[in-house]
Amino acid sequence: MLFRKLTKWDDAAKIPALLFVVQLIEEMLFEYSLDTYKASVMHTGLLCQEALSTISDVQAGNIKAPNVAHVAAELASNFERDPVAQSLIPLPIAAFLPALKNPKTPHKELQIVLELLAVQLTPEKYRQRNEALLLQAVRDGAPYALLRRLTRTYITTLTATGLSTRFLEEQTHNIFHYGPGRIKGPESLEEFFKIFSEETNSYTVVFRVDRIFEHVIPAFSDLKIAIKPTLPDELDHCQFPASFTPGDQVLFAAVRDIGARDPYSARSAAERILNLTATLLTLFHHREYPSWLPECVVFESKTKHYYTIAEPINSMQKCADLLQPVASRRLQEFANSFSLERESFAKFIRSAELHALAVRSNADENQILNLWIALESLVPSESKSDDVSNIEHITKCLIPFLNYGYVERLVNNLVKDLLQWNADFTRKLFKTIPGKKFTDRLVKLAALPEFDAPRRRLEDSFKDFHLLRDRFDYFKQILSSSGAVIAALDAHSRRLEWQIRRIYRTRNIIVHSGVTPRYTKPLIEHTHDYLDTVLSLLVRLASKPKQVHSVAQGFKFVELRYKTYYEALSAKNLVFDIGNIDQVVFCR
C-alpha cells in the first residue's frame, strides 16, 4: 500500500470517494500485494461460466460430479453480495438461489438455470453495468464497502477479458497521477473507463532467439511465426534496442497478427506461441533447450507505436522473500536443528524439490502441477477416511495451516503499511502502547477502549489516505469481539475451500484435457503461498524446540492447535483486555 502525491488533483478533499477508488485500484494491481487485497479471480458472471464449464468437464469425464455443487455454492454466495449481477437479472435473486444452493439439483436443471444467468451476465453487459454503478457510487459518495466491492468486480472484469494488470496499472498512473490534465471530479473516472473498450488490436511481437531455431523454420509456418536472421522489413529498425542488432549468430522470431487488448497481453500471447515451438522442438532435439532474450519489441498496427517490453514477473516470484543475509542465517539454523523421521524427511525434501522445480520453470502448467503435487504429497494419507474424497481430505488438512496465523499475518501487513505511510509518527505512537511486538501493540490500539486517544491521533493522521483509513477501520471491526474474529476465520475458511478446489479442478483440466484456464496465473500465486505456509510451519515444528518428529504429527499438531485456538475464541463471555488480546487473537 503506497500513498502517491496528489499534485494532479485540484481538490482531493471534495472527492474522497474517487480518491479511495484510485488507491484501491493501485493496491489491487500491485504485483506484491497480499492475495487478500488483490482483485478476485472470479465474480458472479465468471463463476456462472465456470459452473457451466465444470458441468461440461464432468460430462466429458475430466473431473468428478461433486465439483459442480461446490462451484454452484460459491456462485450463490457471490450472487447474494454482487450488486452488478443483481441489477442485471430481470427476476428476483430468490428465484435462482434454491437451485444453486441445493447440491442435489440435477445437473441438467442446474445447467438451464446457469444458462439463463449467463445470458444476462455476459462480460460486456457486466462491464458496462459495473462502470455505471461505480461511477454513480463515486458521485454519491457511497460507503467504502460498496465502493470496494464495485471496484474489485471491475478490475476482475477487466483482467478476465484480456487486459494485463501491468497495462491497467500504467493507465491508472497515467490518468490519475502522472499524465496530462487535471483531476477535478468523477468525470476523470469516465475518462479512465473509455480506455478499456472491447476493441482488440493487432500486434507484431519480435524476439531475439537461439540459433537452434534455424533448422526448423519451415515447420512453424502455420503458427504465425517467422524466424529469420534479420528484423522484419516492414518494421522501423531504429525503434529496436541495441540487443536486437543483427549479427552472424543472431536470429529473430516475429509473431504476427496477434489479437490482443494491450501490448503486454500481446507479448504473453506471442510468447505462448514461441513456447509451443520450443516444446515441439524438444521432442526431436534433447541436448539443448531453445531460449530467447527476456525483452521483446511489440509493434501495434493501428497506432504504429513500438514498445520494448521486459520479461514479466514470474508468478513464483510474487511473494515475500528474505534478504540474502537473513536467508543464509535461516538456512544455517535449519541445517543445525531441523530433523524428521526418515520417511517424513524424504517426503519433506521431495516437496521442497518440487517447489524448486516450480521456481525454475517459466511455464504456468509446470508451475501449478509441481506446486500441487508438492502440496498434496505432504498431506498425510494415513488420516484419511475411506468415505472421504481425496480433495475433501486435502482441504480439511490444509485449512488449519492456512488459518493458524491468518489474523497475525494481516495485522503484520497493516503494521508495514503504517510504517511506510509515516514511520516516525507510527513508531512514536507505538511506544505509548504496551507490547513486545508492533503487531501486539496494534491490536490493542485498534480494539481496546483505553487507547481511544492515541487511536484518534492515528486516524487523524491518515488525512487523504482513505485506503489506509478503511483498512484500519476493517481491523477495528474484526477485533471488536471474539465473535468478529471467528466470523473472519470462518469466511476465510470458506474462501480457502473454494480456492483449493479450484486449484484441484485446474490441475485436472490441464492433465486430462490439455487446456490451461485463463485464471491459472493467480492460482499459481495462491498455491505457492499455501505451500510456503505449510513448509514454513513444519520447519518451525520440527526444529528446536522440537514439537514433532514426522509430517503426520505436524499436521495433527496444527489441527489440534487450531481447534484449541478456535475454542478459546468461542469461550462464553470472552472479552478482550490488555492482558489477553494478543495471546487470544494471535493463537499463541
XYZ file of C-alpha atoms in Angstrom:
588
model
C 0.000 0.000 0.000
C 1.570 3.254 -1.180
C 0.324 6.823 -0.945
C 1.045 8.883 -4.046
C 1.253 12.664 -4.021
C -1.880 14.410 -5.251
C -0.175 17.085 -7.330
C -2.559 16.432 -10.229
C -5.690 16.699 -8.061
C -7.356 20.132 -7.809
C -9.215 19.494 -4.548
C -8.929 15.894 -3.353
C -10.796 16.681 -0.137
C -14.004 17.231 -2.145
C -13.868 13.873 -3.952
C -12.767 11.336 -1.291
C -14.762 8.526 -2.923
C -12.840 8.857 -6.195
C -9.510 9.024 -4.385
C -10.393 5.907 -2.378
C -11.261 4.015 -5.584
C -7.976 5.025 -7.221
C -5.934 3.989 -4.163
C -7.824 0.697 -4.088
C -7.147 0.018 -7.784
C -3.432 0.682 -7.307
C -3.215 -1.811 -4.446
C -5.163 -4.466 -6.368
C -2.830 -4.157 -9.351
C 0.450 -4.081 -7.429
C 2.327 -7.332 -8.108
C 3.380 -7.891 -4.488
C 0.145 -7.066 -2.661
C -1.186 -9.817 -0.424
C -3.599 -12.121 -2.258
C -6.283 -10.952 0.181
C -6.063 -7.432 -1.237
C -5.741 -8.232 -4.943
C -8.739 -8.394 -7.247
C -10.737 -11.609 -7.028
C -10.194 -14.383 -9.549
C -13.962 -14.616 -10.119
C -17.161 -12.595 -9.909
C -20.731 -13.831 -10.386
C -20.688 -13.734 -14.183
C -17.370 -15.560 -14.408
C -18.488 -18.108 -11.812
C -21.549 -18.774 -13.950
C -19.256 -19.571 -16.898
C -17.038 -21.709 -14.663
C -20.036 -23.693 -13.388
C -21.169 -24.412 -16.961
C -17.617 -25.461 -17.889
C -17.465 -27.684 -14.819
C -20.670 -29.469 -15.850
C -19.177 -29.994 -19.319
C -15.956 -31.367 -17.792
C -17.975 -33.766 -15.641
C -19.892 -34.953 -18.710
C -16.562 -35.435 -20.530
C -15.174 -37.454 -17.609
C -12.361 -34.999 -16.827
C -13.485 -34.288 -13.248
C -15.955 -35.810 -10.778
C -19.573 -34.771 -10.296
C -19.318 -33.335 -6.728
C -17.239 -30.459 -8.137
C -20.378 -28.938 -9.637
C -22.115 -28.425 -6.287
C -19.107 -26.600 -4.854
C -18.865 -24.176 -7.793
C -22.634 -23.575 -7.605
C -22.388 -22.862 -3.857
C -19.615 -20.310 -4.462
C -21.692 -18.761 -7.241
C -24.714 -18.437 -4.929
C -22.614 -16.800 -2.200
C -21.145 -14.268 -4.645
C -24.511 -13.616 -6.276
C -26.003 -12.618 -2.918
C -23.308 -9.945 -2.469
C -22.948 -8.738 -6.065
C -24.881 -5.528 -6.843
C -23.804 -5.627 -10.502
C -25.197 -9.104 -11.152
C -28.367 -8.422 -9.187
C -29.068 -5.267 -11.205
C -28.734 -7.180 -14.496
C -31.057 -10.076 -13.664
C -34.734 -9.450 -14.591
C -36.007 -11.797 -11.855
C -35.516 -11.626 -8.079
C -32.350 -13.331 -6.879
C -34.515 -15.649 -4.753
C -35.754 -17.269 -7.968
C -32.275 -18.671 -8.653
C -30.810 -19.403 -5.234
C -32.692 -22.657 -4.420
C -31.291 -24.438 -7.489
C -27.783 -23.037 -6.896
C -27.646 -23.865 -3.190
C -29.158 -27.343 -3.350
C -26.338 -29.867 -4.002
C -28.963 -32.371 -5.178
C -30.196 -30.200 -8.058
C -29.911 -32.374 -11.217
C -27.135 -31.162 -13.466
C -29.484 -30.739 -16.431
C -31.764 -28.455 -14.419
C -28.810 -26.561 -12.958
C -27.349 -26.121 -16.431
C -30.569 -24.446 -17.654
C -30.554 -22.086 -14.656
C -26.917 -21.228 -15.295
C -27.601 -20.606 -18.993
C -30.415 -18.210 -18.057
C -27.998 -16.299 -15.845
C -25.242 -16.376 -18.458
C -27.484 -14.626 -20.994
C -27.730 -11.611 -18.674
C -24.192 -11.703 -17.272
C -22.084 -11.553 -20.425
C -18.690 -9.868 -19.957
C -19.731 -6.810 -21.985
C -23.035 -6.313 -20.133
C -21.338 -6.862 -16.800
C -18.554 -4.379 -17.568
C -20.908 -1.643 -18.719
C -23.212 -2.019 -15.721
C -20.233 -2.205 -13.354
C -18.932 1.082 -14.770
C -22.321 2.766 -14.424
C -22.791 1.633 -10.818
C -19.233 2.517 -9.804
C -19.464 5.984 -11.357
C -22.780 6.638 -9.595
C -21.382 5.381 -6.291
C -18.422 7.765 -6.601
C -20.743 10.673 -7.396
C -22.943 9.810 -4.424
C -20.003 9.448 -2.048
C -21.180 5.894 -1.282
C -19.869 3.909 1.720
C -16.417 2.418 1.341
C -17.835 -1.117 1.452
C -19.886 -0.577 -1.724
C -17.047 1.257 -3.467
C -14.669 -1.568 -2.580
C -16.999 -4.265 -3.916
C -17.689 -2.447 -7.184
C -14.008 -1.648 -7.718
C -12.995 -5.242 -7.053
C -15.514 -6.672 -9.527
C -14.480 -4.082 -12.130
C -10.781 -4.968 -12.008
C -11.713 -8.669 -12.062
C -13.819 -7.991 -15.165
C -11.008 -6.168 -16.968
C -8.380 -8.825 -16.311
C -10.799 -11.620 -17.227
C -11.488 -10.031 -20.601
C -7.851 -9.945 -21.675
C -6.281 -6.827 -20.174
C -2.989 -7.284 -18.346
C -2.532 -5.965 -14.811
C 0.621 -4.181 -15.925
C -1.263 -2.242 -18.601
C -4.049 -1.411 -16.150
C -1.510 -0.184 -13.609
C 0.191 2.035 -16.205
C -3.111 3.554 -17.293
C -4.150 4.180 -13.680
C -0.915 6.055 -13.005
C -1.206 7.978 -16.265
C -4.803 9.138 -15.761
C -4.707 9.911 -12.062
C -1.101 10.842 -11.276
C 1.495 11.403 -13.972
C -0.202 12.063 -17.308
C -1.558 15.332 -18.726
C -4.701 17.035 -17.437
C -6.157 17.666 -14.003
C -8.351 15.596 -11.700
C -11.381 17.723 -10.890
C -14.150 15.224 -10.195
C -15.830 11.925 -11.089
C -15.590 12.744 -14.807
C -11.958 11.577 -14.604
C -13.275 8.094 -13.844
C -15.289 8.215 -17.089
C -12.081 9.066 -18.937
C -10.466 6.048 -17.275
C -13.314 3.779 -18.394
C -13.012 4.873 -22.039
C -9.543 3.331 -22.297
C -10.903 -0.178 -21.785
C -13.167 -0.707 -24.764
C -13.753 -4.196 -26.048
C -11.722 -3.448 -29.186
C -8.904 -5.864 -29.979
C -5.789 -4.525 -31.695
C -3.359 -6.329 -33.988
C 0.260 -6.646 -32.891
C 3.566 -7.962 -34.190
C 5.942 -9.213 -31.496
C 9.654 -9.735 -32.176
C 12.013 -11.835 -30.035
C 15.735 -12.497 -30.402
C 16.074 -16.288 -30.302
C 18.745 -19.004 -30.185
C 20.344 -20.347 -33.353
C 18.804 -23.713 -32.533
C 15.607 -22.435 -34.198
C 17.420 -22.064 -37.541
C 16.917 -25.611 -38.809
C 13.198 -25.830 -38.038
C 11.953 -22.603 -39.632
C 9.691 -24.305 -42.260
C 7.912 -26.383 -39.609
C 6.404 -23.315 -37.900
C 4.867 -21.549 -40.893
C 1.321 -22.350 -39.700
C 1.905 -20.818 -36.258
C 2.067 -17.176 -37.431
C 5.754 -17.118 -36.568
C 8.597 -16.211 -38.949
C 12.220 -16.878 -37.944
C 14.925 -15.027 -39.883
C 18.451 -13.642 -39.368
C 17.115 -10.124 -39.984
C 14.422 -7.968 -38.448
C 11.066 -7.799 -40.296
C 11.345 -5.489 -43.315
C 8.051 -3.706 -42.630
C 9.170 -2.503 -39.176
C 11.309 0.528 -38.337
C 14.633 -0.964 -37.235
C 15.582 2.268 -35.450
C 12.881 1.506 -32.855
C 14.678 -1.632 -31.674
C 17.164 -1.632 -28.756
C 20.869 -2.395 -29.224
C 20.368 -6.015 -28.164
C 18.419 -6.537 -31.400
C 21.323 -5.589 -33.673
C 21.665 -8.249 -36.416
C 24.789 -10.408 -36.374
C 26.260 -13.735 -37.514
C 24.900 -15.690 -34.555
C 21.576 -13.861 -34.241
C 18.058 -14.948 -35.220
C 14.776 -13.091 -34.808
C 11.340 -14.611 -34.340
C 8.466 -12.373 -35.443
C 4.996 -13.442 -34.314
C 2.446 -11.598 -36.466
C -1.270 -10.858 -36.304
C -1.577 -11.246 -32.561
C -5.022 -10.079 -31.490
C -4.855 -8.548 -28.012
C -6.216 -5.639 -25.983
C -2.867 -4.235 -24.880
C 0.838 -4.693 -25.739
C 1.622 -6.683 -22.589
C -1.144 -9.179 -23.338
C 0.175 -9.341 -26.924
C 3.624 -10.238 -25.614
C 2.141 -13.018 -23.458
C 0.147 -14.425 -26.380
C 3.185 -14.324 -28.674
C 5.416 -15.971 -26.085
C 2.903 -18.801 -25.695
C 3.367 -19.496 -29.424
C 7.144 -19.301 -29.044
C 6.962 -21.664 -26.081
C 4.932 -24.067 -28.203
C 7.612 -24.076 -30.907
C 10.291 -24.696 -28.257
C 8.264 -27.549 -26.757
C 7.759 -29.206 -30.146
C 11.440 -28.787 -30.945
C 12.466 -30.643 -27.790
C 10.505 -33.673 -28.973
C 13.233 -34.193 -31.587
C 16.251 -32.458 -30.070
C 17.091 -33.123 -26.410
C 20.583 -31.744 -25.855
C 19.655 -28.054 -25.803
C 16.502 -26.248 -24.715
C 15.562 -23.370 -27.039
C 15.696 -19.969 -25.363
C 15.402 -16.280 -26.204
C 16.198 -12.868 -24.746
C 13.782 -11.829 -21.985
C 12.906 -8.498 -23.607
C 10.971 -8.157 -26.831
C 9.661 -5.435 -29.128
C 5.912 -5.094 -29.702
C 4.504 -3.164 -32.665
C 0.868 -2.021 -32.571
C -0.521 -1.879 -36.126
C -3.266 0.703 -35.505
C -1.240 3.368 -33.668
C 2.170 2.475 -35.215
C 3.641 2.526 -31.696
C 6.639 0.437 -30.645
C 7.024 -0.936 -27.119
C 10.145 -2.534 -25.693
C 8.777 -4.863 -23.038
C 10.836 -6.655 -20.424
C 10.069 -10.136 -19.185
C 7.014 -10.113 -16.882
C 7.454 -11.043 -13.241
C 7.252 -14.794 -12.818
C 4.195 -15.872 -10.796
C 6.518 -17.795 -8.467
C 8.358 -14.590 -7.579
C 5.291 -12.629 -6.439
C 5.804 -13.415 -2.801
C 7.558 -12.111 0.290
C 11.229 -13.036 0.141
C 14.124 -12.907 2.587
C 17.194 -10.775 2.060
C 20.274 -12.875 1.306
C 21.949 -12.445 4.760
C 18.696 -13.357 6.529
C 18.134 -16.313 4.192
C 21.682 -17.567 4.886
C 21.128 -17.360 8.634
C 17.797 -19.170 8.394
C 19.382 -21.876 6.262
C 22.119 -22.373 8.867
C 19.526 -22.612 11.651
C 17.533 -25.076 9.553
C 20.591 -27.263 8.911
C 21.551 -27.279 12.596
C 18.181 -28.029 14.172
C 15.683 -29.448 11.662
C 15.083 -33.207 11.700
C 12.281 -35.648 10.956
C 11.893 -39.397 10.833
C 13.440 -40.921 7.691
C 10.187 -41.380 5.746
C 8.880 -37.930 6.676
C 12.220 -36.299 5.889
C 12.158 -37.851 2.402
C 8.588 -36.608 1.895
C 9.542 -33.103 3.042
C 12.608 -32.970 0.776
C 10.602 -34.243 -2.194
C 8.076 -31.466 -1.651
C 10.898 -28.907 -1.408
C 12.403 -30.250 -4.666
C 9.072 -29.887 -6.464
C 8.848 -26.354 -5.105
C 12.322 -25.656 -6.545
C 11.267 -27.067 -9.935
C 8.293 -24.682 -9.972
C 10.575 -21.752 -9.115
C 12.916 -22.591 -12.012
C 10.129 -23.060 -14.562
C 8.537 -20.315 -16.648
C 5.605 -22.440 -17.820
C 2.323 -21.948 -15.961
C 1.397 -25.605 -16.374
C 4.681 -26.862 -14.895
C 4.424 -24.434 -12.019
C 0.918 -25.260 -10.894
C 1.317 -29.033 -11.399
C 4.576 -29.149 -9.425
C 3.162 -26.954 -6.663
C 0.012 -29.038 -6.372
C 1.945 -32.319 -6.239
C 4.270 -30.812 -3.618
C 1.295 -29.720 -1.534
C -0.728 -32.907 -1.973
C 2.251 -35.164 -1.184
C 2.700 -33.541 2.227
C -0.866 -34.255 3.332
C -0.799 -37.470 5.430
C -2.832 -40.213 3.765
C -2.987 -42.316 6.938
C -5.532 -39.964 8.488
C -7.922 -40.160 5.517
C -11.246 -41.975 5.965
C -12.478 -44.302 3.235
C -15.734 -42.357 2.838
C -13.958 -39.004 2.309
C -12.790 -37.925 -1.139
C -9.172 -37.032 -1.725
C -9.867 -33.322 -2.244
C -12.065 -33.146 0.862
C -9.246 -34.676 2.896
C -6.651 -32.299 1.449
C -8.851 -29.275 2.103
C -9.621 -30.344 5.667
C -5.910 -30.818 6.416
C -4.737 -27.556 4.824
C -7.245 -25.083 6.268
C -5.881 -25.235 9.870
C -2.381 -24.473 8.493
C -3.652 -21.542 6.441
C -5.892 -20.120 9.195
C -3.363 -20.664 12.002
C -1.545 -17.359 11.518
C -4.052 -15.640 9.232
C -5.013 -12.752 11.516
C -1.442 -12.088 12.625
C -0.276 -12.040 9.001
C -2.867 -9.411 8.085
C -2.076 -7.326 11.168
C 1.644 -7.538 10.379
C 0.915 -6.295 6.856
C -1.012 -3.350 8.304
C 1.956 -2.545 10.556
C 4.161 -2.372 7.449
C 1.631 -0.118 5.720
C 1.558 2.246 8.709
C 5.353 2.386 8.866
C 5.568 3.059 5.137
C 2.938 5.778 5.443
C 4.553 7.625 8.357
C 7.341 5.725 10.097
C 8.312 8.375 12.672
C 4.745 9.056 13.784
C 3.868 5.339 13.921
C 6.927 4.399 15.972
C 6.328 7.216 18.463
C 2.678 6.226 18.782
C 3.513 2.536 19.321
C 5.862 3.493 22.160
C 2.802 4.582 24.146
C 1.196 1.135 23.792
C 2.463 -1.860 25.830
C 3.547 -4.997 23.967
C 6.587 -6.937 22.764
C 5.890 -6.573 19.044
C 4.346 -3.887 16.892
C 1.576 -6.350 15.997
C 0.724 -6.780 19.703
C 0.544 -3.033 20.131
C -1.549 -2.518 17.015
C -4.320 -4.922 18.069
C -4.519 -3.193 21.457
C -4.627 0.198 19.774
C -7.371 -0.907 17.392
C -9.566 -2.785 19.858
C -9.259 -1.572 23.456
C -11.164 1.474 24.782
C -8.273 2.620 26.996
C -6.369 3.586 23.853
C -9.061 5.837 22.366
C -6.849 8.938 22.442
C -3.855 7.507 20.518
C -6.283 5.739 18.166
C -7.902 9.074 17.279
C -4.473 10.616 16.717
C -3.615 7.792 14.314
C -6.887 8.146 12.419
C -6.445 11.917 12.149
C -3.009 11.374 10.608
C -4.439 9.460 7.632
C -5.809 12.654 6.005
C -6.200 11.847 2.279
C -5.057 8.241 2.607
C -8.576 6.822 2.520
C -7.459 3.277 1.742
C -5.352 3.119 4.905
C -8.234 4.560 6.945
C -10.586 1.933 5.527
C -8.091 -0.846 6.276
C -7.686 0.333 9.877
C -11.484 0.533 10.264
C -11.712 -3.043 8.987
C -9.379 -4.253 11.713
C -11.244 -2.258 14.329
C -14.354 -4.169 13.282
C -12.622 -7.581 13.215
C -11.037 -7.030 16.636
C -14.180 -5.616 18.215
C -15.075 -9.004 19.687
C -14.081 -12.657 19.651
C -17.202 -13.348 17.589
C -15.979 -10.964 14.897
C -12.602 -12.747 14.781
C -14.387 -16.095 14.436
C -16.557 -14.709 11.625
C -13.414 -13.566 9.783
C -11.794 -17.002 10.222
C -14.946 -18.785 9.021
C -15.184 -16.544 5.951
C -11.517 -17.186 5.186
C -12.062 -20.940 5.560
C -14.881 -20.840 3.000
C -12.742 -18.877 0.537
C -9.850 -21.280 1.066
C -12.042 -24.295 0.391
C -13.355 -22.770 -2.832
C -9.870 -21.804 -3.981
C -8.214 -25.132 -3.103
C -10.950 -26.929 -5.020
C -10.460 -24.551 -7.963
C -6.737 -25.322 -7.970
C -7.554 -29.049 -7.903
C -10.009 -28.672 -10.804
C -7.464 -26.654 -12.753
C -4.871 -29.361 -12.231
C -7.326 -31.975 -13.536
C -8.346 -29.849 -16.534
C -4.704 -29.313 -17.545
C -3.856 -33.009 -17.151
C -6.974 -34.524 -18.719
C -7.993 -32.027 -21.401
C -4.752 -30.192 -22.164
C -6.449 -26.806 -21.640
C -4.920 -24.152 -19.373
C -7.644 -21.947 -17.793
C -7.150 -18.189 -18.149
C -7.019 -17.752 -14.346
C -4.081 -20.140 -13.861
C -1.515 -17.423 -13.028
C -3.268 -16.114 -9.896
C -3.895 -19.710 -8.827
C -0.131 -20.319 -9.049
C 0.408 -17.432 -6.634
C -2.175 -18.842 -4.220
C -0.833 -22.406 -4.409
C 2.714 -21.154 -3.867
C 1.593 -19.191 -0.821
C -0.224 -22.236 0.612
C 2.804 -24.482 0.103
C 5.212 -21.950 1.618
C 2.942 -21.595 4.654
C 2.808 -25.349 5.232
C 6.542 -25.897 4.710
C 7.461 -22.953 6.948
C 5.285 -24.140 9.808
C 6.562 -27.716 9.512
C 10.133 -26.401 9.716
C 9.289 -24.493 12.894
C 7.645 -27.513 14.495
C 10.499 -29.894 13.606
C 13.264 -27.536 14.752
C 14.402 -26.597 18.254
C 12.471 -26.681 20.491
C 11.215 -29.761 18.620
C 7.466 -30.444 18.848
C 7.001 -33.120 16.157
C 9.031 -35.964 14.630
C 7.035 -36.579 11.444
C 4.966 -34.744 8.863
C 1.827 -36.574 10.030
C 2.477 -35.401 13.587
C 2.931 -31.861 12.252
C -0.470 -31.914 10.584
C -2.133 -33.365 13.672
C -0.421 -30.800 15.931
C -1.614 -27.900 13.774
C -5.131 -29.362 13.603
C -5.308 -29.630 17.405
C -3.667 -26.240 17.949
C -6.113 -24.534 15.614
C -9.038 -26.318 17.284
C -7.819 -25.078 20.671
C -7.442 -21.548 19.280
C -10.950 -21.604 17.813
C -12.451 -22.935 21.042
C -10.643 -20.248 23.063
C -12.171 -17.573 20.844
C -15.576 -19.219 21.226
C -15.477 -19.138 25.043
C -18.661 -17.712 26.534
C -18.467 -14.109 27.748
C -14.906 -13.680 26.441
C -13.943 -10.016 26.471
C -10.666 -8.741 25.061
C -8.490 -6.828 27.500
C -4.898 -5.680 27.725
C -3.842 -8.946 29.336
C -5.299 -11.428 26.849
C -5.935 -9.857 23.435
C -2.599 -10.567 21.752
C -2.438 -14.135 23.098
C -6.025 -14.979 22.117
C -6.128 -13.232 18.728
C -2.714 -14.457 17.573
C -3.081 -18.133 18.551
C -0.119 -18.122 20.938
